[in-house]
Structures are given as C-alpha cells and as structure tokens.
XYZ file of C-alpha atoms in Angstrom:
687
model
C -7.960 13.298 3.484
C -5.515 15.560 1.672
C -4.041 17.924 4.222
C -0.885 19.711 5.268
C 0.062 21.646 8.364
C 0.010 25.407 8.534
C 3.313 27.248 8.446
C 4.993 27.241 11.841
C 2.898 24.387 13.259
C 5.752 21.887 13.373
C 8.083 24.316 15.118
C 5.364 25.141 17.636
C 4.757 21.444 18.243
C 8.474 20.821 18.790
C 8.664 23.569 21.413
C 5.847 21.886 23.337
C 7.168 18.330 22.967
C 10.399 17.992 24.925
C 12.436 15.345 23.140
C 13.925 13.884 26.316
C 10.495 13.466 27.912
C 8.999 11.894 24.791
C 11.866 9.467 24.173
C 11.913 8.499 27.863
C 8.587 6.816 27.206
C 10.403 4.376 24.915
C 13.989 4.282 26.192
C 15.421 4.147 29.710
C 17.629 7.246 29.569
C 20.426 8.162 31.957
C 22.108 11.554 32.169
C 25.728 11.641 31.001
C 26.945 15.230 31.129
C 24.738 17.455 28.993
C 23.150 14.519 27.180
C 21.109 11.422 27.975
C 22.076 7.927 26.834
C 20.336 4.581 26.597
C 19.978 1.411 24.558
C 18.916 2.145 20.997
C 15.295 1.171 20.243
C 16.124 0.638 16.569
C 18.747 -2.101 16.837
C 19.889 -4.662 19.386
C 22.840 -3.646 21.536
C 24.275 -4.329 24.982
C 26.261 -1.117 25.412
C 24.283 2.161 25.158
C 25.090 4.093 21.990
C 21.824 6.045 21.742
C 22.166 9.703 22.731
C 19.588 12.463 23.274
C 20.662 16.107 23.268
C 17.960 18.198 25.045
C 19.718 21.439 24.153
C 19.504 20.892 20.430
C 16.359 18.740 20.716
C 17.982 15.983 18.657
C 18.778 12.293 19.053
C 21.466 10.138 17.458
C 22.575 6.516 17.662
C 26.302 6.017 17.186
C 25.682 2.325 16.580
C 23.181 2.253 13.720
C 23.312 5.891 12.614
C 19.645 6.707 13.209
C 19.033 10.290 14.235
C 16.837 13.341 13.947
C 14.285 15.370 15.872
C 11.331 14.346 18.011
C 9.007 13.943 15.011
C 11.408 11.746 13.064
C 11.802 9.641 16.227
C 8.034 9.122 16.466
C 7.864 8.344 12.744
C 10.524 5.669 13.168
C 9.465 4.112 16.449
C 5.714 4.142 15.742
C 5.992 3.494 11.976
C 3.922 6.555 11.082
C 4.115 8.987 8.207
C 4.935 12.639 8.840
C 1.380 13.908 9.414
C 0.442 10.865 11.514
C 3.541 11.355 13.676
C 2.718 15.035 14.182
C -0.841 14.134 15.177
C 0.408 11.398 17.510
C 2.795 13.837 19.164
C 0.180 16.593 19.377
C -2.151 14.206 21.178
C 0.577 13.417 23.717
C 1.162 17.089 24.546
C -2.490 18.194 24.222
C -1.853 20.523 21.306
C -4.420 21.203 18.568
C -2.712 21.204 15.183
C -3.851 23.699 12.564
C -4.112 22.443 8.987
C -4.155 23.796 5.485
C -6.664 21.540 3.777
C -6.805 20.950 0.062
C -10.361 19.738 0.575
C -13.109 22.307 0.764
C -13.357 23.675 4.346
C -16.868 22.291 4.774
C -15.662 18.767 3.849
C -12.792 19.016 6.315
C -15.149 20.178 9.045
C -17.515 17.279 8.335
C -14.710 14.742 8.699
C -13.531 16.346 11.915
C -17.077 16.202 13.269
C -17.355 12.515 12.365
C -14.183 11.748 14.321
C -15.489 13.734 17.297
C -18.799 11.874 17.127
C -17.096 8.475 17.058
C -14.924 9.487 20.007
C -18.053 10.517 21.903
C -19.654 7.158 21.066
C -16.576 5.285 22.293
C -16.673 7.043 25.653
C -20.441 6.596 25.918
C -20.454 2.853 25.158
C -17.488 2.245 27.474
C -19.183 4.128 30.317
C -22.369 2.085 29.848
C -20.483 -1.233 29.980
C -18.577 -0.403 33.147
C -21.267 1.572 34.992
C -24.802 0.671 33.877
C -26.937 -2.082 35.417
C -28.352 -2.661 31.930
C -24.947 -3.957 30.827
C -24.511 -6.590 33.557
C -25.272 -9.440 31.156
C -22.743 -8.043 28.672
C -20.026 -7.791 31.317
C -20.894 -11.285 32.542
C -20.569 -12.667 29.009
C -17.159 -11.030 28.537
C -15.862 -12.243 31.887
C -17.075 -15.753 31.116
C -15.010 -15.540 27.928
C -12.013 -14.985 30.194
C -11.453 -11.262 29.681
C -9.921 -9.264 32.504
C -11.347 -5.824 33.128
C -7.904 -4.386 32.416
C -8.063 -5.863 28.912
C -11.593 -4.566 28.342
C -10.464 -1.145 29.518
C -7.344 -1.187 27.319
C -9.352 -1.981 24.181
C -12.102 0.385 25.379
C -14.822 -2.212 24.848
C -18.344 -0.891 25.408
C -22.021 -1.762 25.293
C -24.903 -0.209 23.346
C -28.156 -0.185 25.275
C -31.068 -2.207 23.933
C -32.912 0.952 22.994
C -33.955 2.528 19.717
C -32.511 5.980 20.272
C -30.578 6.157 23.529
C -27.239 7.105 21.997
C -28.779 9.279 19.273
C -30.565 11.385 21.886
C -27.362 11.556 23.958
C -25.394 12.848 20.947
C -28.075 15.318 19.836
C -28.081 16.895 23.290
C -24.369 17.525 22.785
C -24.845 19.400 19.539
C -24.683 16.680 16.887
C -27.303 16.751 14.151
C -29.340 13.753 12.917
C -27.575 13.895 9.531
C -24.174 13.726 11.234
C -25.323 10.671 13.180
C -26.449 9.011 9.955
C -23.251 10.001 8.106
C -21.134 8.507 10.893
C -22.896 5.149 10.612
C -23.822 5.278 14.301
C -27.472 5.846 13.438
C -29.883 5.017 10.619
C -32.147 7.470 8.829
C -35.810 6.943 9.663
C -37.994 5.602 6.848
C -41.131 7.253 8.213
C -40.676 10.392 6.162
C -39.024 12.347 8.969
C -35.480 13.640 9.271
C -34.960 11.779 12.526
C -32.675 8.792 13.105
C -32.474 5.745 15.341
C -29.474 3.874 16.764
C -27.735 1.417 14.447
C -26.174 -0.489 17.348
C -28.652 -1.761 19.947
C -28.043 -4.380 22.620
C -24.537 -5.093 21.340
C -21.016 -5.358 22.717
C -19.043 -2.585 21.034
C -15.450 -2.876 19.807
C -13.931 0.516 18.807
C -11.888 0.470 15.597
C -9.016 2.961 15.713
C -6.712 4.448 13.119
C -2.934 4.387 13.505
C -2.843 7.415 15.810
C -5.595 6.150 18.109
C -8.635 8.020 16.799
C -11.877 6.033 16.805
C -13.187 5.818 13.235
C -15.733 3.006 13.497
C -17.071 0.071 15.501
C -17.541 -3.655 15.331
C -20.604 -4.809 17.260
C -21.601 -8.269 18.551
C -25.194 -9.105 19.377
C -25.689 -10.122 23.002
C -29.118 -11.725 23.070
C -31.731 -12.972 20.641
C -34.605 -11.692 22.816
C -34.286 -7.972 22.414
C -35.604 -5.036 20.437
C -33.013 -5.939 17.819
C -35.158 -8.842 16.724
C -38.404 -6.889 16.949
C -39.335 -4.776 13.947
C -35.726 -4.889 12.814
C -35.093 -2.288 10.133
C -32.863 -4.610 8.149
C -31.888 -8.246 8.225
C -28.339 -7.230 9.130
C -29.572 -5.915 12.470
C -30.115 -9.500 13.616
C -26.692 -10.650 12.410
C -24.235 -11.842 15.049
C -21.709 -9.177 14.064
C -22.259 -5.888 12.270
C -19.790 -3.101 11.529
C -19.877 0.600 10.891
C -20.729 1.032 7.191
C -18.349 2.833 4.824
C -18.019 6.479 5.841
C -15.735 9.410 5.058
C -13.401 8.290 7.863
C -13.841 4.501 7.897
C -13.209 1.850 5.257
C -13.529 -1.825 6.116
C -11.143 -2.701 3.288
C -8.362 -0.526 4.743
C -8.831 -0.252 8.513
C -7.452 -3.055 10.677
C -8.796 -3.851 14.131
C -6.170 -3.797 16.872
C -3.316 -2.408 14.767
C -3.061 0.665 16.971
C -2.279 -1.638 19.926
C -0.260 -4.234 17.997
C 2.011 -2.128 15.777
C 4.964 -1.944 18.171
C 4.879 -5.688 18.833
C 4.583 -6.364 15.092
C 7.751 -4.352 14.475
C 9.549 -6.039 17.379
C 8.612 -9.571 16.265
C 8.725 -8.686 12.552
C 5.477 -10.576 12.072
C 1.762 -9.808 12.010
C -0.895 -12.380 12.872
C -4.255 -11.956 11.128
C -7.172 -13.553 12.982
C -10.886 -13.435 12.233
C -12.474 -11.945 15.335
C -12.153 -8.952 17.625
C -12.245 -11.209 20.692
C -9.466 -13.342 19.169
C -7.235 -10.255 19.057
C -8.060 -9.336 22.655
C -7.554 -12.882 23.969
C -4.187 -13.234 22.253
C -3.105 -9.816 23.519
C -4.133 -10.759 27.060
C -2.088 -13.973 26.714
C 1.009 -11.985 25.756
C 0.718 -12.486 21.983
C 0.430 -8.810 21.115
C 1.172 -8.854 17.389
C -2.336 -10.032 16.423
C -4.855 -7.959 14.458
C -8.140 -8.651 12.661
C -9.620 -7.578 9.364
C -12.818 -5.644 9.968
C -15.523 -8.107 9.017
C -14.005 -8.818 5.605
C -11.400 -11.081 4.076
C -7.866 -9.689 3.995
C -7.591 -7.034 1.296
C -4.656 -5.672 -0.669
C -5.132 -2.280 1.024
C -4.781 -3.901 4.448
C -1.686 -5.765 3.282
C -0.228 -2.432 2.160
C -0.856 -0.897 5.598
C 0.657 -3.892 7.391
C 3.618 -3.754 5.025
C 4.711 -0.535 6.734
C 5.389 -2.548 9.893
C 6.475 -5.993 8.692
C 6.948 -8.072 5.574
C 5.821 -11.267 7.330
C 2.109 -12.017 7.683
C 0.481 -15.172 9.039
C -3.216 -15.780 8.396
C -4.592 -17.751 11.353
C -7.809 -19.694 10.773
C -9.779 -22.382 12.514
C -10.367 -25.539 10.516
C -14.126 -25.243 10.041
C -15.642 -24.507 6.656
C -16.240 -20.827 7.447
C -12.589 -20.329 8.278
C -11.474 -22.092 5.117
C -13.899 -20.028 3.063
C -12.466 -16.841 4.546
C -8.970 -18.059 3.684
C -9.839 -18.575 0.055
C -11.695 -15.259 -0.158
C -8.643 -13.519 1.245
C -6.372 -15.217 -1.266
C -8.684 -14.387 -4.158
C -8.659 -10.732 -3.116
C -4.878 -10.707 -3.084
C -4.805 -12.336 -6.523
C -7.079 -9.576 -7.791
C -4.606 -6.842 -6.829
C -2.856 -6.168 -10.137
C -3.553 -9.849 -10.891
C -0.184 -10.526 -9.275
C -0.203 -12.734 -6.182
C 3.565 -13.108 -6.599
C 3.880 -9.383 -5.880
C 3.281 -10.218 -2.224
C 5.249 -13.441 -2.228
C 8.539 -12.566 -3.865
C 10.755 -10.106 -2.065
C 7.946 -7.986 -0.707
C 5.500 -9.594 1.723
C 5.689 -13.220 2.814
C 2.206 -14.540 3.565
C 1.756 -17.825 5.406
C -1.335 -19.688 6.583
C -1.739 -21.444 9.934
C -4.746 -23.739 10.477
C -5.721 -24.537 14.068
C -6.979 -27.891 15.298
C -10.587 -28.710 14.520
C -13.049 -27.149 16.928
C -10.803 -24.284 18.031
C -10.752 -20.632 17.117
C -7.647 -18.652 18.185
C -9.237 -17.479 21.450
C -10.396 -20.963 22.484
C -7.066 -22.479 21.480
C -5.031 -20.108 23.637
C -7.385 -20.430 26.617
C -7.453 -24.244 26.570
C -3.995 -25.125 25.216
C -1.923 -22.083 26.119
C 0.277 -19.576 24.338
C 3.162 -21.990 23.825
C 1.022 -24.470 21.877
C -0.409 -21.621 19.814
C 3.052 -20.345 18.886
C 4.136 -23.882 17.964
C 1.183 -24.073 15.568
C 2.293 -20.795 14.002
C 5.787 -22.177 13.484
C 4.257 -24.879 11.272
C 2.409 -22.390 9.064
C 2.614 -23.186 5.359
C 3.436 -20.784 2.564
C 0.443 -19.285 0.843
C 1.110 -21.058 -2.461
C 1.357 -24.445 -0.751
C -1.876 -23.626 1.031
C -3.654 -22.682 -2.204
C -2.524 -25.898 -3.865
C -3.737 -27.924 -0.882
C -7.102 -26.126 -0.840
C -7.636 -26.671 -4.566
C -6.811 -30.368 -4.252
C -9.185 -30.650 -1.298
C -12.086 -29.736 -3.595
C -11.607 -32.768 -5.831
C -11.546 -36.544 -5.592
C -8.446 -37.162 -7.672
C -9.184 -40.902 -7.782
C -11.926 -39.951 -10.236
C -10.474 -39.217 -13.689
C -12.894 -36.378 -14.483
C -12.248 -34.617 -11.179
C -8.505 -35.168 -11.553
C -8.628 -33.397 -14.919
C -10.564 -30.467 -13.415
C -8.126 -30.265 -10.482
C -5.183 -30.233 -12.903
C -6.765 -27.489 -14.993
C -7.462 -25.283 -11.965
C -3.990 -25.793 -10.518
C -2.204 -25.058 -13.797
C -4.406 -21.982 -14.342
C -3.339 -20.708 -10.930
C 0.365 -21.347 -11.600
C 0.105 -19.483 -14.899
C -0.799 -16.284 -13.024
C 2.558 -16.325 -11.203
C 5.345 -14.448 -12.987
C 8.258 -16.114 -11.203
C 9.691 -18.937 -13.266
C 11.276 -20.415 -10.142
C 7.979 -20.509 -8.241
C 6.230 -21.983 -11.270
C 8.823 -24.731 -11.529
C 8.488 -25.596 -7.830
C 4.697 -25.713 -8.142
C 4.910 -28.019 -11.154
C 7.114 -30.416 -9.171
C 4.655 -30.491 -6.279
C 1.615 -31.002 -8.484
C 3.396 -33.697 -10.469
C 4.054 -35.582 -7.265
C 0.570 -35.117 -5.796
C -1.306 -36.010 -8.993
C 1.166 -38.634 -10.265
C 1.528 -36.794 -13.566
C 4.670 -36.210 -15.632
C 6.237 -32.759 -15.233
C 6.610 -32.423 -19.004
C 2.861 -32.870 -19.439
C 2.099 -30.210 -16.818
C 4.621 -27.803 -18.355
C 2.934 -28.255 -21.738
C -0.408 -27.352 -20.148
C 1.194 -24.411 -18.350
C 2.602 -22.937 -21.563
C -0.846 -23.124 -23.153
C -2.363 -21.298 -20.182
C 0.331 -18.614 -20.283
C -0.291 -18.081 -23.984
C -4.024 -17.834 -23.322
C -3.403 -15.215 -20.617
C -1.146 -13.107 -22.848
C -3.789 -13.060 -25.597
C -6.652 -12.517 -23.179
C -8.506 -15.658 -24.308
C -8.271 -17.295 -20.891
C -10.430 -14.516 -19.477
C -13.008 -14.235 -22.219
C -10.993 -11.764 -24.284
C -10.269 -9.363 -21.410
C -6.623 -8.337 -21.219
C -5.114 -9.235 -17.891
C -1.570 -8.038 -18.579
C 0.050 -10.897 -16.672
C 3.624 -11.640 -17.630
C 4.571 -14.926 -19.147
C 7.126 -16.592 -16.951
C 10.672 -15.799 -17.872
C 9.758 -13.510 -20.773
C 10.424 -9.836 -21.181
C 9.105 -9.069 -24.651
C 6.926 -6.083 -25.407
C 3.735 -8.141 -25.194
C 4.214 -9.068 -21.550
C 4.065 -7.142 -18.328
C 7.377 -7.212 -16.508
C 6.950 -4.331 -14.079
C 8.605 -6.234 -11.251
C 11.287 -8.218 -13.088
C 12.471 -11.457 -11.550
C 16.058 -10.318 -12.058
C 17.600 -6.953 -11.384
C 17.144 -4.453 -14.208
C 20.930 -4.068 -14.226
C 21.190 -7.430 -15.967
C 18.893 -6.171 -18.705
C 21.039 -3.090 -19.254
C 24.315 -4.939 -19.628
C 26.218 -4.885 -22.903
C 24.527 -6.927 -25.573
C 21.002 -6.105 -24.406
C 20.750 -2.517 -25.601
C 18.328 -3.373 -28.385
C 15.810 -4.626 -25.825
C 14.974 -1.027 -24.983
C 14.025 -0.186 -28.531
C 11.208 -2.750 -28.766
C 7.606 -2.426 -27.767
C 7.267 1.344 -27.894
C 3.594 1.174 -28.919
C 1.474 2.556 -26.077
C -1.323 0.167 -27.039
C 0.779 -2.856 -26.079
C -0.792 -5.079 -23.427
C 2.451 -4.928 -21.458
C 5.378 -2.638 -20.744
C 8.513 -2.479 -22.846
C 11.931 -2.742 -21.191
C 12.295 1.003 -21.811
C 9.219 1.722 -19.725
C 10.417 -0.654 -17.021
C 13.617 1.401 -16.895
C 11.582 4.574 -16.363
C 9.584 2.846 -13.610
C 12.829 1.807 -11.887
C 14.012 5.429 -11.979
C 10.768 6.574 -10.325
C 11.154 3.880 -7.681
C 14.640 5.225 -6.900
C 13.328 8.795 -6.662
C 10.400 7.855 -4.427
C 12.700 5.952 -2.073
C 15.618 8.412 -2.229
C 18.250 5.854 -3.213
C 21.815 6.277 -4.456
C 24.490 8.961 -4.493
C 23.435 10.149 -7.979
C 19.839 10.576 -6.838
C 19.848 14.354 -7.441
C 21.056 13.888 -11.023
C 17.880 11.949 -11.755
C 15.923 14.986 -10.605
C 17.932 17.258 -12.899
C 17.732 15.394 -16.212
C 14.178 16.556 -16.930
C 10.885 15.047 -18.064
C 12.030 14.965 -21.702
C 13.979 11.802 -20.819
C 10.693 9.960 -20.294
C 8.950 8.519 -23.337
C 5.683 7.476 -21.708
C 2.927 9.809 -20.600
C 2.195 8.253 -17.181
C 5.856 7.936 -16.139
C 6.509 11.477 -17.376
C 3.597 12.883 -15.346
C 4.635 11.043 -12.188
C 8.225 12.247 -12.654
C 6.992 15.844 -12.918
C 4.944 15.433 -9.719
C 8.012 14.104 -7.875
C 10.204 16.961 -9.166
C 7.523 19.406 -8.045
C 7.539 17.985 -4.519
C 11.316 18.387 -4.269
C 11.247 21.881 -5.755
C 8.554 22.976 -3.305
C 10.409 21.375 -0.398
C 13.624 23.175 -1.355
C 11.769 26.459 -1.738
C 10.178 26.192 1.705
C 13.207 24.616 3.377
C 11.261 21.471 4.219
C 13.124 18.195 4.764
C 11.836 15.512 2.391
C 11.028 12.196 4.064
C 11.359 8.880 2.260
C 9.642 6.977 0.892
C 7.628 9.823 -0.616
C 3.924 9.668 0.144
C 2.128 11.415 -2.700
C -1.476 12.406 -2.088
C -3.913 11.231 -4.745
C -5.037 14.795 -5.503
C -1.572 15.468 -6.983
C -1.850 12.524 -9.365
C -3.866 13.294 -12.484
C -5.414 10.343 -14.296
C -6.064 6.747 -13.329
C -2.980 5.457 -15.163
C -0.681 7.685 -13.112
C -2.376 6.612 -9.868
C -2.096 2.950 -10.829
C 1.563 3.420 -11.711
C 2.245 5.040 -8.330
C 0.453 2.176 -6.551
C 2.525 -0.363 -8.475
C 5.743 1.356 -7.468
C 4.656 1.475 -3.812
C 4.276 -2.297 -3.833
C 7.458 -2.923 -5.786
C 10.261 -4.557 -3.748
C 13.693 -2.932 -3.547
C 15.847 -5.830 -4.707
C 19.020 -3.847 -5.375
C 22.181 -5.161 -3.747
C 23.911 -1.814 -4.369
C 21.732 1.331 -4.380
C 24.509 3.535 -5.776
C 25.162 1.149 -8.667
C 21.435 0.831 -9.362
C 21.021 4.600 -9.468
C 24.018 5.040 -11.796
C 22.808 2.275 -14.116
C 19.347 3.813 -14.367
C 20.750 7.298 -14.944
C 23.171 6.051 -17.612
C 20.505 4.129 -19.526
C 17.949 6.939 -19.374
C 20.547 9.247 -20.935
C 21.539 6.610 -23.489
C 17.941 6.082 -24.585
C 17.412 9.827 -24.734
C 20.432 10.123 -27.038
C 19.135 7.246 -29.148
C 15.885 9.117 -29.656
C 17.742 12.346 -30.441
C 20.012 10.527 -32.917
C 16.923 9.267 -34.733
C 15.600 12.823 -34.799
C 18.906 14.137 -36.149
C 18.791 11.511 -38.878
C 15.304 12.619 -39.883
C 16.423 16.272 -39.998
C 19.399 15.418 -42.208
C 17.069 13.639 -44.613
C 14.819 16.704 -44.720
C 17.783 19.026 -45.364
C 18.943 16.828 -48.214
C 15.402 16.793 -49.589
C 15.209 20.610 -49.556
C 18.683 20.930 -51.141
C 17.560 18.603 -53.903
C 14.430 20.681 -54.485
C 16.550 23.837 -54.540
C 18.872 22.403 -57.214
C 15.926 21.235 -59.313
C 14.255 24.634 -59.090
C 17.452 26.448 -60.070
C 17.950 24.161 -63.078
C 14.364 24.602 -64.289
C 14.362 28.376 -63.973
C 17.696 28.812 -65.830
C 18.121 32.576 -66.194
C 14.939 33.537 -64.411
C 16.741 34.225 -61.124
C 15.034 37.530 -60.905
C 11.521 36.149 -61.111
C 9.325 36.706 -58.068
C 8.361 33.024 -57.917
C 11.972 31.875 -57.734
C 12.904 34.403 -55.079
C 9.968 33.397 -52.843
C 10.623 29.668 -53.181
C 14.342 30.089 -52.620
C 13.717 32.204 -49.530
C 11.273 29.637 -48.142
C 13.685 26.745 -48.702
C 16.670 28.626 -47.253
C 14.692 29.569 -44.137
C 13.662 25.964 -43.634
C 17.260 24.808 -44.042
C 18.356 27.378 -41.454
C 15.686 26.146 -39.031
C 16.679 22.510 -39.476
C 20.396 23.266 -39.281
C 19.847 25.188 -36.049
C 17.814 22.305 -34.626
C 20.514 19.903 -35.704
C 23.182 21.971 -33.950
C 21.135 22.077 -30.766
C 20.606 18.324 -30.795
C 24.277 17.625 -31.470
C 25.235 19.922 -28.595
C 22.773 18.095 -26.378
C 24.280 14.810 -27.470
C 27.817 15.991 -26.614
C 26.593 17.152 -23.192
C 25.422 13.659 -22.368
C 28.408 11.758 -23.714
C 29.745 9.697 -20.832
C-alpha cells in the first residue's frame, strides 16, 4: 500500500515515545550523569560505548558510530523500513498514526478494515482454543505434539469451531459486512444466490500469519478431524485438505508473507542465518527448543519475493527438508522458483544471498527430529548443509540411472543446461569438474557441450525462440546480459577499455551494453547513498543517461531527494521507492534488479568517482559526435552558399538570392551557437 505520514506525525510520535524507555527494552542502560550507557546492540563489545541522551532524544555508539533518534533505532534493531518502524513504535505507545494515502480513500479504508477483521479473528480463535469445551480435542492434540501453553500463547494459536457460520455471525454482530468477510478470506460467498457467507475455516487449528510489525494479515489452518462438518457437503475439495491458507487478499500474499518472521527476525539478525522449514508446527517446535531463527513459507515453495524479504535480515538461508519425496519435491520447486527470478539463480548465490540445503534423516520432519534427537543434533545436521548448486546437481543425478547409457546422456544434458544458466565462469568451472568426476566424462567434452548450450541461450533457441537474456559466462559483449558483472565495473572502465562503452547501443539488443551497465551502477550508488561524490551524481542531470529506463529511474531518484530537501526530511538508505512512482514495467524491473544487486565495491568512494568520471566521459563522447555532425552541416551550408553566389553572378539584388542567403546564414548562426554551447559544456566537464 502506497502511503506516507501526515505532516507532524513523526514529531508527535517522538514526543510520546521516550527514547530511554524504548531502548531500555533492548539494552540494559545505566545512568551516567545526564546520559545512560550500555553495551551496544549493533556490535559486540565488553566495555559499554553506547550512549542515550534523554534530553536530546538521541542515541550514539562511540564504538561503531551508529546513532540517531528513536525511529532510526527501531529501524536498525528491528530491521524495518521507515514506515514500518513508525508503525511498530506507534503500537508500543498506543498512538494512532495518521496517513496521507496515495490510494483512493475508500481503498485505504478497505485495507484497514481487513486488518481489523483479521485481528478480530485472531483474538476470537485464540479465545476459543483456550476457553471453549469444543476445543478440548484441539488442545489435546497440540499438547500431545509437545507444545507448552506458553508457546501456543506466544504464537497466538487458535481454533475455529466446527460450525458453518460461528465466526461470521460473531464478526457481523461487531459491524463487519458479509462482503468484508469474503474479501478477507475468512469466509466464503454463498452459492445459493444470496449475499450471505459461511466460514472458510471450520474445525481447524488456526495459525495467525503476521506482517513484520505484528499485524495479523492471514491464517494457516490445519484440519483436526475427518469426522466433521468439513467433510460433509464441503463447498470445495480444498476444505478437506489437511492444511489450507487464507487466499490472496489486499493485505496477504502467500508468495511474500513468511510465517514466524515477526518472532524470528531478531534471532535471524543475531545468528546471521534464517532456517526455512515446511510447517507452522516445525517453526513453533524449533522456537520452543531455543532455535528461534526458523520461519516457514506459507503453504508454497520458497519464492524470490520471500528471499528478498529475508535478505533484509540475513544473507544466509538454509532450506531444511525431511528426506521423503514430498520434501524433496518442495526443494526442487523452491529452486525452480528461484531460477525463474530474472532467470539468474547465481544472483542469490554470488555475493548476495547464500542458500544452503539441509536434509534430515529419513522419517523425521524438523519438529520430530528436535523432539526425539534434541537441538544439538539438529544444529549439527545444519552444519553439514550443502550449497544449493551441489544440492541441485545431486538431485538431478538422483533422477537417472547413470549406468544406463541413454539415461547418462539425459542426465548430462540436464546438468549442462543448468550450468549454462549460471553467469559466473568460476561457478561453471567448478560444476564442470564435479560433473566430470561423477559421470566419468572428460572436462573438455562437457565444456564443449556447455558452450553449445550457452550459444543456444543467447540466441533463444534453447527455449523455443524465446529470449531469456542470460549472460554467456565470461562475456560482456552487447548481445549478453551482464547486469551484475562478475568483476567490478572499475576494471571495465580502466584505460584500454574505453571503446567497450561505445558498443551495443541498440535498444533492441537482447542484453545490456557496458554503457548501460555503467548507468545501472550509478543508480545502485544513488539508491544506497554510497561515496563522497554521491551528491555530484545527483547534480549531473538526466541528459547523462542514454537509456530510457535508466533515465526515468534517475529522475525519480532526483525527485525524491529534491522533495526531501524541500521538506527538510532526512533520506534513509537504501531508498525504498514505491511502485506508484515508477512508470512502466521496464523501469520497475530495473529497480527490482538493482535491489537484488550485491554491493561488491571494496572502496565506495573510488567506485562513486569512477562511475561519475565515466558518465561524464561518455556524455562528452556523445557531445563530440554531435559537434562533428554540426561542423559537417555548417560546411555543407557554406558550400551551398558559395555555389549559389557563383551561379547568380551579378544578381545579388534578386529576391530569390536574398531569401536563400538569409535562410542559410540563419541556419549557420543556429549551428554555430549550438556548437559554442556544446564546446562550453565540454570544457566544463574536462577533468
């Protein structure tokens, strides 16, 4: 939802949220004079260097340099963006924030009502589980699974009565309309020609799914018994499924929301690792056993959107699966989804997010494993997790009997096709070595096959003529995508490589030219606020960008900074640009690519200077070409003038001559003026 806070809301929130009281919830503070000190929550230290100044409502760490106000503290410690941090803080101090919504007011109100309805459902289901006789079997089942009531209370687990309309009637009595119930996914529209609804969740254990600030946006629901109204006259087959989830709504998306992340985020940051398990009860069992960095995808294989959310908290993800066929299938589905994101699995592997896979012993899911073997054994299994590429290779080989020549050929083809999608030459080489060893094939033979696959990808023939835009390993020509180059762009801008920028300027190319990659790097620097010359990048202007999508994104970024300066708002990095500000799919895709792009610069200041220098140099190159064209035109007009004068001889006074001469002279003046302007511009940028 596109939204911003009304003027004065942040200041009002700060007056209500005492910084010392808020930070005391995270740090053991002791008074030292007018300030409070404690151990910094952002880096390890033995001697307190973290200071809170209640008078100025600021904090600062003299060890790591972190500092700011109460909102920036919440943003840092809870890994939230600005709006999320404000909402988190407002919830703590019981303050209702007022928004300026870019959505229509009625749409905003609908979303707010859906959140309120889900919160009501959470409280209702939880009350039923802990207080109703009808839920005794549900509580018994959960306790038999080893759950303590404290754990059930923490995760706010509930129970939906085995009734067609118990919750719907409860909600309607509290002012919610049937359409709102249907829109929330908590109820289903009747098919009997009426406007009424009936409960979606009946006779099920309810697991609330929360967003990052703790608001309930959906539910996962497990069937309790096979002998209930669920099985009688079931509206859909899914009603009898073991697990069902809230369908897609305006506030819930199964491809983005992550079960348990609200509870696990702090532990994920502390351990710098996120564990992805399959079930809600797996998350709860691990949490109860002290393994609090576990989360679950919401009834779907891991998606690129979920990886992006987790990437805000850690760059290390471990997929934990049991060894049965269902678990393996989920693993492969998850991997396929990641491969589909920009067709670049290596985007997650190299320098951005490290994904590993841990397979448990046969017959155990994570919950059973921890209960029967203990946390220590579980953590030891995690330590043996394999890299995702090794796992994919192993899973592909598992499908074939390589003793059979035909199956060995098919296995080789599938493996080489997979390797061809990876843009890292180093990773490709390592994969070739492993496959050579496992299949007893010569590396040279596999490399030959790989080059054929790469060529097929670049021409689109491998995918039935559809352009995939995947880069050939180690290449950077105009026909290949090299958005996330294996080497730093600085190496491409060194002396002797200047001509690289002049190739591939056709917008219809399947890939990006080095010049466009340079523009993308500049946008990455702006979005992340890197380098001492950062402001100079903002000042050079959109005319330094050749490509339409990079130019538009640059203008959006400049607009954000201009508006922030005008209103005196501090800009937080990395910039989070709402989709409503991005016009066109290409611009949105470009922004998404940059968000996922790793920051592999060893020196931010040098990177910023290199980008700035080369943008100016390319701009001058373009202007020099333009100057050359103008000079040719001037010479052409001078030639025409001389020819006309010679042909007319003594007819200088003729009307025709005067008009033509005037026209030519005016054009020469225009071109000369343009030439002067361009030369002045060139001198301005001489470094």
